[in-house]
Short mmCIF file of C-alpha atoms in Angstrom, two decimals:
data_model
loop_
_atom_site.label_atom_id
_atom_site.label_comp_id
_atom_site.label_asym_id
_atom_site.label_seq_id
_atom_site.Cartn_x
_atom_site.Cartn_y
_atom_site.Cartn_z
CA GLU A 1 19.15 -0.45 4.01
CA VAL A 2 15.46 0.35 4.35
CA GLN A 3 13.26 -2.67 4.93
CA LEU A 4 9.50 -2.87 4.52
CA VAL A 5 7.45 -5.76 5.88
CA GLU A 6 3.81 -6.19 4.91
CA SER A 7 1.25 -8.24 6.76
CA GLY A 8 -2.50 -8.62 7.00
CA GLY A 9 -3.38 -10.27 3.73
CA GLY A 10 -5.68 -13.24 3.50
CA LEU A 11 -8.87 -14.67 2.07
CA VAL A 12 -12.08 -12.70 2.50
CA GLN A 13 -15.55 -12.83 1.00
CA GLY A 14 -16.75 -10.11 -1.29
CA GLY A 15 -18.02 -7.15 0.69
CA GLY A 16 -15.67 -7.89 3.56
CA SER A 17 -12.73 -5.95 4.95
CA LEU A 18 -9.03 -6.40 5.55
CA ARG A 19 -6.36 -4.16 6.99
CA LEU A 20 -2.86 -4.40 5.61
CA SER A 21 0.15 -3.22 7.59
CA CYS A 22 3.55 -2.09 6.39
CA ALA A 23 6.28 -1.78 8.99
CA ALA A 24 9.29 0.22 7.88
CA SER A 25 12.72 0.13 9.38
CA GLU A 26 13.92 3.52 10.54
CA PHE A 27 14.85 5.91 7.78
CA SER A 28 16.12 9.48 7.76
CA PHE A 29 14.70 11.00 4.61
CA ASP A 30 13.78 14.67 4.89
CA ASP A 31 10.91 14.01 2.50
CA TYR A 32 9.24 10.73 1.65
CA SER A 33 6.30 9.04 0.02
CA ILE A 34 4.90 5.72 1.09
CA GLY A 35 2.14 3.79 -0.54
CA TRP A 36 0.63 0.60 -1.81
CA PHE A 37 0.77 -1.10 -5.16
CA ARG A 38 -0.84 -4.34 -6.29
CA ARG A 39 -0.35 -6.92 -9.00
CA ALA A 40 -3.30 -9.03 -10.01
CA PRO A 41 -2.79 -12.31 -11.87
CA GLY A 42 -1.94 -11.64 -15.50
CA LYS A 43 -1.91 -7.87 -15.03
CA GLU A 44 0.64 -5.12 -14.67
CA ARG A 45 1.47 -3.73 -11.26
CA GLU A 46 -0.67 -0.71 -10.44
CA GLY A 47 -0.69 1.98 -7.81
CA VAL A 48 -3.40 1.83 -5.17
CA ALA A 49 -2.72 4.61 -2.68
CA CYS A 50 0.05 6.99 -1.69
CA VAL A 51 0.73 9.54 1.02
CA SER A 52 3.65 11.94 1.17
CA SER A 53 5.39 13.99 3.81
CA ASP A 54 4.19 17.15 2.06
CA GLY A 55 0.57 16.16 2.70
CA THR A 56 -0.12 14.82 -0.77
CA THR A 57 -2.60 11.95 -0.77
CA TRP A 58 -3.63 9.89 -3.76
CA TYR A 59 -5.98 6.97 -4.31
CA ASP A 60 -6.66 5.12 -7.51
CA ASP A 61 -10.21 5.70 -8.75
CA SER A 62 -10.98 2.01 -8.36
CA VAL A 63 -10.50 2.15 -4.59
CA LYS A 64 -11.66 5.66 -3.70
CA GLY A 65 -14.26 5.55 -0.96
CA ARG A 66 -13.34 1.96 -0.06
CA PHE A 67 -9.63 2.04 0.86
CA THR A 68 -7.99 4.37 3.37
CA MET A 69 -4.36 4.81 4.35
CA SER A 70 -3.37 5.69 7.88
CA SER A 71 -0.21 5.60 9.92
CA ASP A 72 1.27 5.02 13.34
CA ASN A 73 4.34 7.22 13.17
CA ALA A 74 5.64 6.02 16.53
CA LYS A 75 5.87 2.52 15.08
CA ASN A 76 6.96 3.53 11.55
CA THR A 77 3.92 1.65 10.28
CA VAL A 78 1.33 2.49 7.68
CA PHE A 79 -1.95 0.74 7.16
CA LEU A 80 -4.31 0.18 4.27
CA GLN A 81 -7.86 -0.32 5.44
CA MET A 82 -9.79 -2.05 2.67
CA ASN A 83 -13.57 -2.14 2.91
CA ASN A 84 -16.26 -3.47 0.61
CA LEU A 85 -13.73 -5.69 -1.09
CA LYS A 86 -14.46 -6.95 -4.57
CA ALA A 87 -13.18 -9.94 -6.52
CA GLU A 88 -11.19 -7.55 -8.72
CA ASP A 89 -9.21 -6.45 -5.65
CA THR A 90 -7.57 -9.88 -5.58
CA ALA A 91 -3.84 -9.32 -5.96
CA VAL A 92 -0.49 -9.33 -4.24
CA TYR A 93 -0.23 -6.02 -2.40
CA TYR A 94 3.15 -4.35 -2.02
CA CYS A 95 4.25 -1.51 0.19
CA ALA A 96 6.70 0.96 -1.37
CA LEU A 97 8.76 3.84 -0.01
CA ASP A 98 10.44 6.74 -1.80
CA SER A 99 12.90 9.34 -0.55
CA PHE A 100 10.99 12.23 -2.11
CA ALA A 101 7.55 13.71 -1.65
CA GLY A 102 4.67 13.97 -4.06
CA LEU A 103 4.76 10.64 -5.85
CA CYS A 104 4.96 6.95 -5.03
CA TYR A 105 7.39 5.39 -7.48
CA GLY A 106 9.00 2.53 -5.56
CA GLU A 107 12.61 2.96 -4.48
CA TYR A 108 12.15 0.41 -1.73
CA TRP A 109 9.74 -2.52 -1.75
CA GLY A 110 8.29 -4.99 0.66
CA GLN A 111 7.89 -8.67 -0.14
CA GLY A 112 4.15 -8.44 -0.74
CA THR A 113 1.09 -9.94 0.88
CA GLN A 114 -1.64 -11.87 -0.91
CA VAL A 115 -5.22 -10.64 -0.81
CA THR A 116 -7.86 -12.97 -2.21
CA VAL A 117 -11.50 -11.92 -2.42
CA SER A 118 -14.01 -14.64 -3.13
CA SER A 119 -17.13 -13.74 -5.07
#
């Protein structure tokens, strides 16, 4: 069973930065996609960023230029660097993993980490 564990959330002032981490247990998919979703209070869950083993990278328009995904493959960990945070970025952020490339859909989920941005 694949397990994903997020960390790094917290309270930050508008304009500040946070880095989220998602540590994945070992998996043996030939192809995969891993990314971040978020759910703000009273809103539907939405995709934030996604990278795939085929090189595909995607960012939601609302975070382009502010958020960046990176990875430490040796530690099976991906990161979401969030800069210039805005109040509307406040949400629970979830890491998700899929066993196919090209799209983050969410076969496996982490427990989520809260990000709160004060205005």
